[in-house]
Coordinates of C-alpha atoms in Angstrom, one line a residue:
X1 CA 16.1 -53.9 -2.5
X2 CA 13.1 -55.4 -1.7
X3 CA 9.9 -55.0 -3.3
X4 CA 5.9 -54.8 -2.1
X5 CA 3.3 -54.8 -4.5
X6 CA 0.6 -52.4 -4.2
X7 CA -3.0 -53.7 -3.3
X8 CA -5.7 -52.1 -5.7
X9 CA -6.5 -49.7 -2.6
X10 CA -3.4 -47.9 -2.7
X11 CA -4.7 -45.6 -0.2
X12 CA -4.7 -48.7 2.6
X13 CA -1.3 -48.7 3.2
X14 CA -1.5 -50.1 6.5
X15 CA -2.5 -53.5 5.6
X16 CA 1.1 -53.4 4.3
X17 CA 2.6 -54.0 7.5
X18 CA 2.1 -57.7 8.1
X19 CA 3.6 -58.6 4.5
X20 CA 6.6 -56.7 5.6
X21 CA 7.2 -58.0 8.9
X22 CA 6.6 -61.3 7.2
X23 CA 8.8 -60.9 4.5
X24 CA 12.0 -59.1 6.8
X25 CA 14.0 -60.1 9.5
X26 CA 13.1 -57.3 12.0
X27 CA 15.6 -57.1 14.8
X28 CA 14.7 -54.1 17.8
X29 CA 17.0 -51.7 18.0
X30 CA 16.3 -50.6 21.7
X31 CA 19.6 -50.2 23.7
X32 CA 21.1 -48.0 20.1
X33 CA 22.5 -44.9 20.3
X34 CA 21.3 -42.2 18.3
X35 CA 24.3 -41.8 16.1
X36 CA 24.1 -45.8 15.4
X37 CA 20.2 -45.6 14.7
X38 CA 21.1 -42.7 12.2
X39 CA 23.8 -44.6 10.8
X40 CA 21.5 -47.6 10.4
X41 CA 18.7 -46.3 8.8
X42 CA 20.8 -44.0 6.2
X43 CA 17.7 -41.6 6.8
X44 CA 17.7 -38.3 4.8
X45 CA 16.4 -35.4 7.3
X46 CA 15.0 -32.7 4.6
X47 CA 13.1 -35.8 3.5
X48 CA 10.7 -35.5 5.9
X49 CA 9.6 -38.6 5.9
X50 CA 8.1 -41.2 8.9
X51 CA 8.5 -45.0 9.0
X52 CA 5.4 -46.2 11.0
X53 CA 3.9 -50.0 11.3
X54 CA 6.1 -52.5 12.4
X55 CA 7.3 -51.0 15.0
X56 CA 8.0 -47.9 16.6
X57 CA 11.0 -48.2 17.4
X58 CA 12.6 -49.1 13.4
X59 CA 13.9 -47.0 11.0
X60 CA 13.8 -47.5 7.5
X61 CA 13.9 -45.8 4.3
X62 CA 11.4 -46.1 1.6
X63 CA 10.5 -44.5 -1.9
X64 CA 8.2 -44.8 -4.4
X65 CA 8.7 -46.3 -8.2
X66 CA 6.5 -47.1 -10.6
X67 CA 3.8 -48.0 -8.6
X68 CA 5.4 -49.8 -6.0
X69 CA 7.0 -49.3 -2.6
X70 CA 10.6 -50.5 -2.6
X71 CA 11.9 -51.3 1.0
X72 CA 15.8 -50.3 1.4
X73 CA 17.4 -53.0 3.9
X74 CA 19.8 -51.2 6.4
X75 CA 22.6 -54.2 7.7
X76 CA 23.0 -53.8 11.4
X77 CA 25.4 -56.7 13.5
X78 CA 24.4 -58.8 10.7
X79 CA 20.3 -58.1 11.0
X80 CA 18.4 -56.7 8.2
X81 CA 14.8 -54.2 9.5
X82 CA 13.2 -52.0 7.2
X83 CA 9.3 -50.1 7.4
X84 CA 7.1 -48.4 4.7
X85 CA 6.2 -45.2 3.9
X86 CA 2.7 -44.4 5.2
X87 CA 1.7 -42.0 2.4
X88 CA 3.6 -42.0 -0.9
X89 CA 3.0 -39.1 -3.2
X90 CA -0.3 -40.9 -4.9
X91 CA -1.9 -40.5 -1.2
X92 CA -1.1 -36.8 -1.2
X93 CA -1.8 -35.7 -4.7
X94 CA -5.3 -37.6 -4.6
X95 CA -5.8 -35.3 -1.3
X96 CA -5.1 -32.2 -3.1
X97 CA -7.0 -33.0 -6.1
X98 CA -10.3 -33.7 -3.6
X99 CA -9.6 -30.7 -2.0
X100 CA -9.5 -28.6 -4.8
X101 CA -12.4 -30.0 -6.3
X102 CA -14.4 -28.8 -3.5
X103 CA -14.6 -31.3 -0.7
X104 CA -14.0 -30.3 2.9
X105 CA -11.3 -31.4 5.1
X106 CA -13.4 -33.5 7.0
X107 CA -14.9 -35.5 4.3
X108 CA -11.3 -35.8 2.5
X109 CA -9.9 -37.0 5.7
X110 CA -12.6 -39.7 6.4
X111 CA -13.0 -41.3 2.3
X112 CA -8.9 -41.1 1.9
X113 CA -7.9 -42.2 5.5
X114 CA -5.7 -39.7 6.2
X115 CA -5.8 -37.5 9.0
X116 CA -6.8 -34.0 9.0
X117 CA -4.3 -32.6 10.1
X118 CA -1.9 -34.4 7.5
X119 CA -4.8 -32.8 5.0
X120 CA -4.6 -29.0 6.4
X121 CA -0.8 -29.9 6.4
X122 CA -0.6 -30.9 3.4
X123 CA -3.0 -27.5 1.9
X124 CA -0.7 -25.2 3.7
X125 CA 2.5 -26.5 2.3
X126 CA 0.9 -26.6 -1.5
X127 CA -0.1 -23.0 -1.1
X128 CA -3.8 -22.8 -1.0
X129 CA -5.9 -20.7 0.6
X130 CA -7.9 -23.0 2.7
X131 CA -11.4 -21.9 5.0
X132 CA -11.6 -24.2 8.1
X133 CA -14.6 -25.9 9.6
X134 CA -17.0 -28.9 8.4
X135 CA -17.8 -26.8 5.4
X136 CA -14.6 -25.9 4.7
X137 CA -12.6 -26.0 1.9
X138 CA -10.0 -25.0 -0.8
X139 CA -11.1 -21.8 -1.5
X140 CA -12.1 -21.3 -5.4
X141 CA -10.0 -19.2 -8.6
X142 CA -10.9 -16.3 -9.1
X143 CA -11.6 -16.5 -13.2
X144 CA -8.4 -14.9 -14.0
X145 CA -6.8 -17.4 -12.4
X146 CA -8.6 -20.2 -14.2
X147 CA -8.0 -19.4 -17.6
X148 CA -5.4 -20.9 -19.2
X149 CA -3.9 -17.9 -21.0
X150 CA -0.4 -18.1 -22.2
X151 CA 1.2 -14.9 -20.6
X152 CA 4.0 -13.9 -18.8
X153 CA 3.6 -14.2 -15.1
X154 CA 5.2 -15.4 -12.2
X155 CA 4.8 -18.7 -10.9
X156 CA 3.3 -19.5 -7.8
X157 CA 3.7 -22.0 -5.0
X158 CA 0.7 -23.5 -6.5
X159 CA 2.2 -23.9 -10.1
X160 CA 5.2 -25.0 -8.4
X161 CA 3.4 -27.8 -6.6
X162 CA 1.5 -28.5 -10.0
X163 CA 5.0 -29.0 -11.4
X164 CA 6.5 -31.1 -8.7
X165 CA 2.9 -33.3 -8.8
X166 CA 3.6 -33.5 -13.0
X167 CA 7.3 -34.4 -12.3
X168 CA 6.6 -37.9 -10.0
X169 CA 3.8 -39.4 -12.0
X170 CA 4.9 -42.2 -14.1
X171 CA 5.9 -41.9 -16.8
X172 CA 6.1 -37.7 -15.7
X173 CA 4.1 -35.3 -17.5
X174 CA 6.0 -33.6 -20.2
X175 CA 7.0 -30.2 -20.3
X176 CA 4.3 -29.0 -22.8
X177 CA 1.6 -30.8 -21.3
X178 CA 2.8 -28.9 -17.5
X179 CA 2.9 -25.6 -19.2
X180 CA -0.2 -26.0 -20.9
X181 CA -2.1 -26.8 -18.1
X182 CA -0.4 -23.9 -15.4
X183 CA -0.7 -21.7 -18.8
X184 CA 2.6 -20.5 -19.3
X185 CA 5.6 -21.2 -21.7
X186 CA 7.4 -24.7 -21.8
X187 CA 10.4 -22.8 -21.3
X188 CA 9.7 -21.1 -18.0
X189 CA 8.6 -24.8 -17.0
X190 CA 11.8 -25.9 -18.5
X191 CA 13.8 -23.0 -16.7
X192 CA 12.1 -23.9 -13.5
X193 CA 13.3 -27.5 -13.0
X194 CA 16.5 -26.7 -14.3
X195 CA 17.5 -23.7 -12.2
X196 CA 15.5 -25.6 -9.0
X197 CA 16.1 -28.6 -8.6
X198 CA 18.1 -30.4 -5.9
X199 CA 20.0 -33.7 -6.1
X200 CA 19.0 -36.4 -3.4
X201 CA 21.7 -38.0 -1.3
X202 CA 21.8 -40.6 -4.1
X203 CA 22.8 -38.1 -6.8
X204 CA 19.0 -38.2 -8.6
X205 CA 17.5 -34.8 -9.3
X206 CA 14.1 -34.1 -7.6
X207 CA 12.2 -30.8 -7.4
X208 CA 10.7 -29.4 -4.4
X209 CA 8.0 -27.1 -4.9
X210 CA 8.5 -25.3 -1.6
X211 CA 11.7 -25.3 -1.9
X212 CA 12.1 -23.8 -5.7
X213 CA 9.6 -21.0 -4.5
X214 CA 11.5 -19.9 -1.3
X215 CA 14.6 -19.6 -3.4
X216 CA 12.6 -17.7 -6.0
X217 CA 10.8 -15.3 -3.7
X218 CA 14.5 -14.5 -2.2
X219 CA 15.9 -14.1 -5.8
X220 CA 13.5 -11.3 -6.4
X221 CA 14.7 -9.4 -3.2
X222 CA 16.7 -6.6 -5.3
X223 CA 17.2 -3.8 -3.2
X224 CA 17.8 -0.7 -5.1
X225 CA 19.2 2.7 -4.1
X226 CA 16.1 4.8 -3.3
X227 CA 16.9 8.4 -5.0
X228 CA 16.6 10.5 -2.1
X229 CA 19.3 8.9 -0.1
X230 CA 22.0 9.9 -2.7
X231 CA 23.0 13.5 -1.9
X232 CA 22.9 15.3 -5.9
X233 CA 20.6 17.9 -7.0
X234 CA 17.5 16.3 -7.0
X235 CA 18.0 16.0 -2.9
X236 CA 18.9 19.7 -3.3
X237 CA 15.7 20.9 -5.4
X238 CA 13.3 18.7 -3.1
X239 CA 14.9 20.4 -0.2
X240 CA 14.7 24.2 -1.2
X241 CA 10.6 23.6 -2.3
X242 CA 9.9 21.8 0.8
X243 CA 11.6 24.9 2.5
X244 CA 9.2 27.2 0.5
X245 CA 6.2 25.1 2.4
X246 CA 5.2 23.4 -0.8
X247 CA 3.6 19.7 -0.1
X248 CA 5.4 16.8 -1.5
X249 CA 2.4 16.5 -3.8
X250 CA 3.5 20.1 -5.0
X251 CA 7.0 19.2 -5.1
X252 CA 6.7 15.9 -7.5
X253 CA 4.9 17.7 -10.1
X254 CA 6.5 21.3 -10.2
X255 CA 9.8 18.7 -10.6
X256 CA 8.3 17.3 -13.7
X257 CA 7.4 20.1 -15.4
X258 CA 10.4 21.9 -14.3
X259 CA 12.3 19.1 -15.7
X260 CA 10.5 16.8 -18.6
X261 CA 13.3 15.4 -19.8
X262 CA 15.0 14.7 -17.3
X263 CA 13.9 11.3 -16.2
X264 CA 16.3 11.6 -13.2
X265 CA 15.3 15.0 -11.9
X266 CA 11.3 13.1 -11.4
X267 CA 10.3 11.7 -8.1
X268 CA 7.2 10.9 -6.6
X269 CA 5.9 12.5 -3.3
X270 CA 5.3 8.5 -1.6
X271 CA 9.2 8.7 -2.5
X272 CA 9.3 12.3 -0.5
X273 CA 7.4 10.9 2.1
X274 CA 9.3 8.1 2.8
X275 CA 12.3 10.0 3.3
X276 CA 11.2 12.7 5.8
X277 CA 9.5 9.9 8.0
X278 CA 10.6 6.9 7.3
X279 CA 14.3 6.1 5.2
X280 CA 17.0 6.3 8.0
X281 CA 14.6 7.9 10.2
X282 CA 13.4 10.7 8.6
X283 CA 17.4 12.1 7.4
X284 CA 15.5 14.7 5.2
X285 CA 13.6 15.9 7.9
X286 CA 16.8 17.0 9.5
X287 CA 18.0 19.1 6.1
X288 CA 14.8 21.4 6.2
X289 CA 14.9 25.1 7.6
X290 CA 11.4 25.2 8.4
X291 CA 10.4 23.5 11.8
X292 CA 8.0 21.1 10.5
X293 CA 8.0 19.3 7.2
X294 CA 4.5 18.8 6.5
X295 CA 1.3 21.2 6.9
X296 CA -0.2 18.9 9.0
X297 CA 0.8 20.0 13.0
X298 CA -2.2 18.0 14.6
X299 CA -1.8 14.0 15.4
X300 CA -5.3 13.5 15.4
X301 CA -8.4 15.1 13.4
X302 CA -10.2 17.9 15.3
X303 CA -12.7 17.5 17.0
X304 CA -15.9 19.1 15.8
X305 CA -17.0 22.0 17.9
X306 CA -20.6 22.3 19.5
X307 CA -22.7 24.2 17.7
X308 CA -23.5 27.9 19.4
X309 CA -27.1 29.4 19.6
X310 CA -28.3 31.3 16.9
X311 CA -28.7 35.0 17.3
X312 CA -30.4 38.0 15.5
X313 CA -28.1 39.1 12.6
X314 CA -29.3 42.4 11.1
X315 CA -26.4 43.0 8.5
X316 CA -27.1 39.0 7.1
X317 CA -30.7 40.5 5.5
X318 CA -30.0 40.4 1.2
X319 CA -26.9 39.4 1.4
X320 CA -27.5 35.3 2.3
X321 CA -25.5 33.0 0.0
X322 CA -28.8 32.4 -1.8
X323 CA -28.8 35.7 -2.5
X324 CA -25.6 35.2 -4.5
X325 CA -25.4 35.2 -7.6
X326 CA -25.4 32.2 -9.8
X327 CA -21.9 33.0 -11.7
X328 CA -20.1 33.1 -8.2
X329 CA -21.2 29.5 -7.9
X330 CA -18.9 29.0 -11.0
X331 CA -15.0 29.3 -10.7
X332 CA -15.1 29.5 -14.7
X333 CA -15.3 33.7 -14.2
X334 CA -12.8 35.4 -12.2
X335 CA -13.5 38.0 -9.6
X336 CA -15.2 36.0 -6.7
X337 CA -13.7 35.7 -3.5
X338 CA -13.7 34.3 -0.3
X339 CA -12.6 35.8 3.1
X340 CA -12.5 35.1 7.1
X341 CA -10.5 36.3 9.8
X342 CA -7.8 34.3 11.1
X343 CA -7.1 34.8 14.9
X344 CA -3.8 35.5 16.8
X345 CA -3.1 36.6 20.3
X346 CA -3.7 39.6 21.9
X347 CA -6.3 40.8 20.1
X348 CA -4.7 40.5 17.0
X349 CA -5.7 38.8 13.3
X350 CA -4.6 38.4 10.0
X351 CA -7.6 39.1 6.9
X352 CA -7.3 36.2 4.6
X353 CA -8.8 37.0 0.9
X354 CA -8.4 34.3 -1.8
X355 CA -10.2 34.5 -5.5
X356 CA -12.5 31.3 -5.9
X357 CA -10.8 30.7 -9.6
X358 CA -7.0 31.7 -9.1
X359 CA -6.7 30.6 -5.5
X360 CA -4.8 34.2 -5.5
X361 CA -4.2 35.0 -1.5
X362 CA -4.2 38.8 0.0
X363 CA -2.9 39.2 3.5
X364 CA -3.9 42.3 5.6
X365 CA -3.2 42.9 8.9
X366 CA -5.5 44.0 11.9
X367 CA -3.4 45.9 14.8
X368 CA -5.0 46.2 18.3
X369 CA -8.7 45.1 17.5
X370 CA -10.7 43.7 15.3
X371 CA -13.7 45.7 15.0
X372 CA -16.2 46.0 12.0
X373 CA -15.1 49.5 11.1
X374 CA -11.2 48.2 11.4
X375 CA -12.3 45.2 9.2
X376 CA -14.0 47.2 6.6
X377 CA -11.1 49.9 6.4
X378 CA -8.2 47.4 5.5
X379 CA -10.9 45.2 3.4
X380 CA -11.1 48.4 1.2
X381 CA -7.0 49.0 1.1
X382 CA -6.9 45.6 -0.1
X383 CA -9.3 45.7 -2.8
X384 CA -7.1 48.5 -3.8
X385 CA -4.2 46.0 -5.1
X386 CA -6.6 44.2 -7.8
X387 CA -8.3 45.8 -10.4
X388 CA -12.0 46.2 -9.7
X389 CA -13.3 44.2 -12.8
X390 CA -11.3 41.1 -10.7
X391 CA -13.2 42.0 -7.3
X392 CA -17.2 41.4 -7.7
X393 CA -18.7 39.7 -4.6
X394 CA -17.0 38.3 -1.6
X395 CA -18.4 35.4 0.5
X396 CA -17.4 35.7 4.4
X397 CA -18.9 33.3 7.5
X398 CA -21.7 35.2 9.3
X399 CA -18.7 36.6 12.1
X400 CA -20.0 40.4 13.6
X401 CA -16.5 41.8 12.2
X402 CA -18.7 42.0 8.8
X403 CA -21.6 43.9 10.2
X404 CA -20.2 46.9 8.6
X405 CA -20.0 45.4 5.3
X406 CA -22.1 47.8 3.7
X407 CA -19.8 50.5 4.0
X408 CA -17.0 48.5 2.4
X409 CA -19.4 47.8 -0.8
X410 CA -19.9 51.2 -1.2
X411 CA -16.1 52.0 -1.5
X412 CA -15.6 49.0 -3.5
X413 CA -18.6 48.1 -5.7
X414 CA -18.3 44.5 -4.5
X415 CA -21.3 43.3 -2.6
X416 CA -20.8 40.8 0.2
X417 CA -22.6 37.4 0.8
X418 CA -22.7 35.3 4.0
X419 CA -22.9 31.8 4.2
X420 CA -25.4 29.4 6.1
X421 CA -23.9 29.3 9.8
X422 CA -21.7 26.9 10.8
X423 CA -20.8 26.1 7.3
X424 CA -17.4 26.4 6.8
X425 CA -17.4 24.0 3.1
X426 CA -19.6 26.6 1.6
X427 CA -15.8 28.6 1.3
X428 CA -13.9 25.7 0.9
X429 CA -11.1 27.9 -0.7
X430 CA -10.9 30.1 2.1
X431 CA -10.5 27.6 4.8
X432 CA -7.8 25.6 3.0
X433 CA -6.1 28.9 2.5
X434 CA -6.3 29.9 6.4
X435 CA -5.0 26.4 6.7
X436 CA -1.8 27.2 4.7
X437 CA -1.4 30.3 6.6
X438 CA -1.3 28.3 9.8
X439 CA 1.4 26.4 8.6
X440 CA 3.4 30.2 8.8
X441 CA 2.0 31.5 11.7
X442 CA 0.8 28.9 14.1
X443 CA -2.5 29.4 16.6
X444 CA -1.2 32.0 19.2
X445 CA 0.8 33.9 17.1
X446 CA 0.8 37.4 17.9
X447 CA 0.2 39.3 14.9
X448 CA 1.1 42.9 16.4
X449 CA 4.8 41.6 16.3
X450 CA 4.9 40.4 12.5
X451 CA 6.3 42.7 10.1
X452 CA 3.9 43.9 6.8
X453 CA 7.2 42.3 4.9
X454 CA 7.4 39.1 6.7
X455 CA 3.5 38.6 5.4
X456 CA 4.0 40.1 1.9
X457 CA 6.8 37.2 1.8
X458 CA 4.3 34.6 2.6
X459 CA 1.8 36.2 0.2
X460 CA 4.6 35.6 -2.2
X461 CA 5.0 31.9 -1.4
X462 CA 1.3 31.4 -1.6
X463 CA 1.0 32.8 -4.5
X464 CA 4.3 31.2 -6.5
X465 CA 2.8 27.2 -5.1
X466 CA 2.0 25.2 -7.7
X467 CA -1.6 24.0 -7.5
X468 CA -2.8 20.3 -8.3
X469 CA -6.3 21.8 -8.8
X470 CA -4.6 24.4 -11.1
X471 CA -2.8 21.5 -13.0
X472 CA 0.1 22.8 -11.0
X473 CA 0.0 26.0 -12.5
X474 CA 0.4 29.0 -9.8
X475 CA -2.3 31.3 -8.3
X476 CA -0.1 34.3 -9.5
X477 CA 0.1 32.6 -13.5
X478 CA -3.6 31.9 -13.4
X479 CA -4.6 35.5 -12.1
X480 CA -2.4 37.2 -14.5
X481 CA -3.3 35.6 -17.7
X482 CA -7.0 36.5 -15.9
X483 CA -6.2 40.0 -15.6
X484 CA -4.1 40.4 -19.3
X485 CA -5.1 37.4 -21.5
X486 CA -1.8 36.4 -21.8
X487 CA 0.1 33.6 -20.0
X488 CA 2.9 34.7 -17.6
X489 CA 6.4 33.6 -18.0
X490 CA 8.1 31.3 -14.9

């Protein structure tokens, strides 16, 4: 083994190459095959390493020790050739340490004579994040990642390149002193080198830092049996509430309070949503009874619709929603509601009533025409069904099906108020409760053909979903404990 001091410029290597063709007998090696070449030069591939300087056509191998390059001679027909490494791990680690400091590419490639693209290879491969450009640079911690806080964490490729940097100094950094500096324990540095390093083809341990964390980031990989996909009752009750029409959102928390202690009986709706459209292709999906899964039937938002030209409303005089008054504002006192028509075919529609604190729904049914008087007769048959301290103003959209709203507060004792036109968020209940009821009877459905029981049933339904906004209690609890004072039973 022959050995080349360094000059005090470590960093101009190239000056190197006259005192080793000088010092070696350098035979070509043109005419070689590549197995002999190979075979010559005893190179290690996964070293990644270039011999450059004598000549272009030699091989040799070279590694760094204590400060000097040692030259392996490779015998071949009785000739002895060998070239140095260009950049030794001082070069790179001085590159690094510039960059990091703040110095551009460009400047780091010009005072360090290395080219840059050796110095955005060499960023990459150390895992920094790296801007670009003359002005470019590493770019800076963030302060969490500066401090030096002794706390458990997973290393990076960063802290692994720290470590392999620590490891080839001479004499190496000792354990302490890397874990002190990367902030951790010495015994996850410890662990590290033990579990990652790799023996050379000279039996001497080394660690790779890109290496180690490509072999830690596919450790981690643990897939884990996602709880849906295992057919048990918790597929079973997430099943029979999605039936019911609840949301996933519904169905995550009426499973925890259903079940507190049963850890296993928990899931969370991204969990429910994976499964219907996602987890071997939406499986769930194909369990339901109900055509869609999800309330949502549009693939895009609606488009806004162009605003009509106002007309003379005699019916809206003292009964605007500033006319209203200020408790109604307030879900904190029961007996408010909201209500609009929702429209099928043939002439048909569907009265949609829900109370503002509650969220309690009533259904009624308009056959053959939707006229004021009609509106006003089935408005009062619905009043019937609460009692009339729970039935104190309505709020309805400024439609002409409400023009005989008078006659329906006189049977009633509850006044009516209409909203500003074109203002659908001053009911907000009301509109997210037509929107359920769409999810039952889609646009086009012909109301004349449903059945008084088939919408009692999705009264029912309505009623019995838990509510986020109720903290998932249910429009038929909330109205009851309302109405009596006491809470009802589940």
């Amino acid at each position: 083994m022959t050995n080349i001091e360094l000059p005090d410029n470590a960093l101009d290597l190239v000056r190197l190459q006259d005192q080793v063709a000088q010092r070696l007998a350098v035979v070509s090696l043109a005419g070689l095959s590549n197995r002999e070449l190979l075979a010559a030069s005893d190179i290690n591939e996964r070293s990644n390493r270039r011999g450059v300087g004598v000549d272009a056509r030699l091989f040799a191998e070279v590694s760094q020790r204590g400060g000097r390059i040692q030259v392996a001679s490779a015998t071949l027909r009785g000739e002895e050739f060998a070239v140095p490494d260009r950049f030794p791990w001082e070069v790179r680690s001085a590159v690094l340490t510039a960059l990091i400091e703040g110095g551009s590419g460009r400047d780091v490639s010009a005072s360090l004579n290395v080219g840059l693209a050796t110095v955005h290879k060499w960023a990459h491969r150390a895992g920094l994040r790296y801007h670009f450009g003359k002005t470019g640079g590493v770019i800076p911690m963030t302060a969490g990642q500066a401090t030096g806080e002794v706390k458990y964490r997973r290393l990076t490729l960063a802290d692994r390149s720290f470590i392999e940097a620590g490891l080839a100094c001479s004499p190496p950094l000792s354990m302490r002193k890397i874990a002190a500096e990367l902030g951790v324990a010495p015994s996850t540095v410890s662990r590290e080198i033990k579990t990652r390093q790799q023996l050379s083809y000279k039996a001497q341990p080394h660690y790779h830092a890109a290496a180690a964390h490509y072999a830690a980031v596919a450790d981690r990989i643990r897939p884990r049996v996602v709880k849906l996909e295992v057919f048990g009752e918790l597929r079973n009750e997430v099943v029979k509430r999605l039936n019911d029409r609840l949301s996933p959102e519904q169905v995550s928390a009426e499973l925890r309070k259903e079940f507190p202690d049963d850890p296993e009986m928990h899931v969370s709706h991204e969990t429910i949503y994976q499964a219907l459209y996602v987890q071997g292709r939406g499986a769930l999906r194909h369990e339901l009874t109900v055509e869609k899964a999800l309330r949502s039937g549009r693939a895009v938002r609606k488009p806004r619709s162009k605003l009509p030209a106002a007309t003379n409303r005699p019916w809206l005089e003292g009964a605007r929603l500033t006319d209203r008054p200020a408790e109604a504002a307030d879900r904190a006192i029961p007996g408010h509601w909201e209500g609009d028509l929702v429209i099928g075919s043939r002439n048909s529609a569907l009265i949609s009533l829900v109370e503002r604190r509650s969220r309690y729904t009533l259904v009624g049914r308009l056959v053959d025409n939707r006229l004021a008087l009609t509106v006003a007769e089935v408005l009062q048959q619905m009043a019937v069904r609460v009692p009339d301290a729970l039935f104190s103003t309505l709020t309805w959209d400024q439609g002409p099906e409400m023009s005989e709203h008078a006659q329906f507060t006189v049977a009633t004792d509850c006044k009516v108020f209409f909203c500003d036109p074109h203002s659908p968020w001053q009911r907000p209940t009301n509109e997210n409760t037509n929107g359920l009821i769409r999810d039952f009877y889609p646009k086009g459905t012909d109301f004349n053909t449903v059945s008084d029981e088939d919408l009692y049933e999705m009264e029912r339904l309505l009623n019995r979903r838990p509510r986020k906004v109720l903290g998932w209690n249910k429009p038929r609890e909330v109205l009851f404990e309302d109405i009596t004072g006491v809470a009802l039973a589940t």
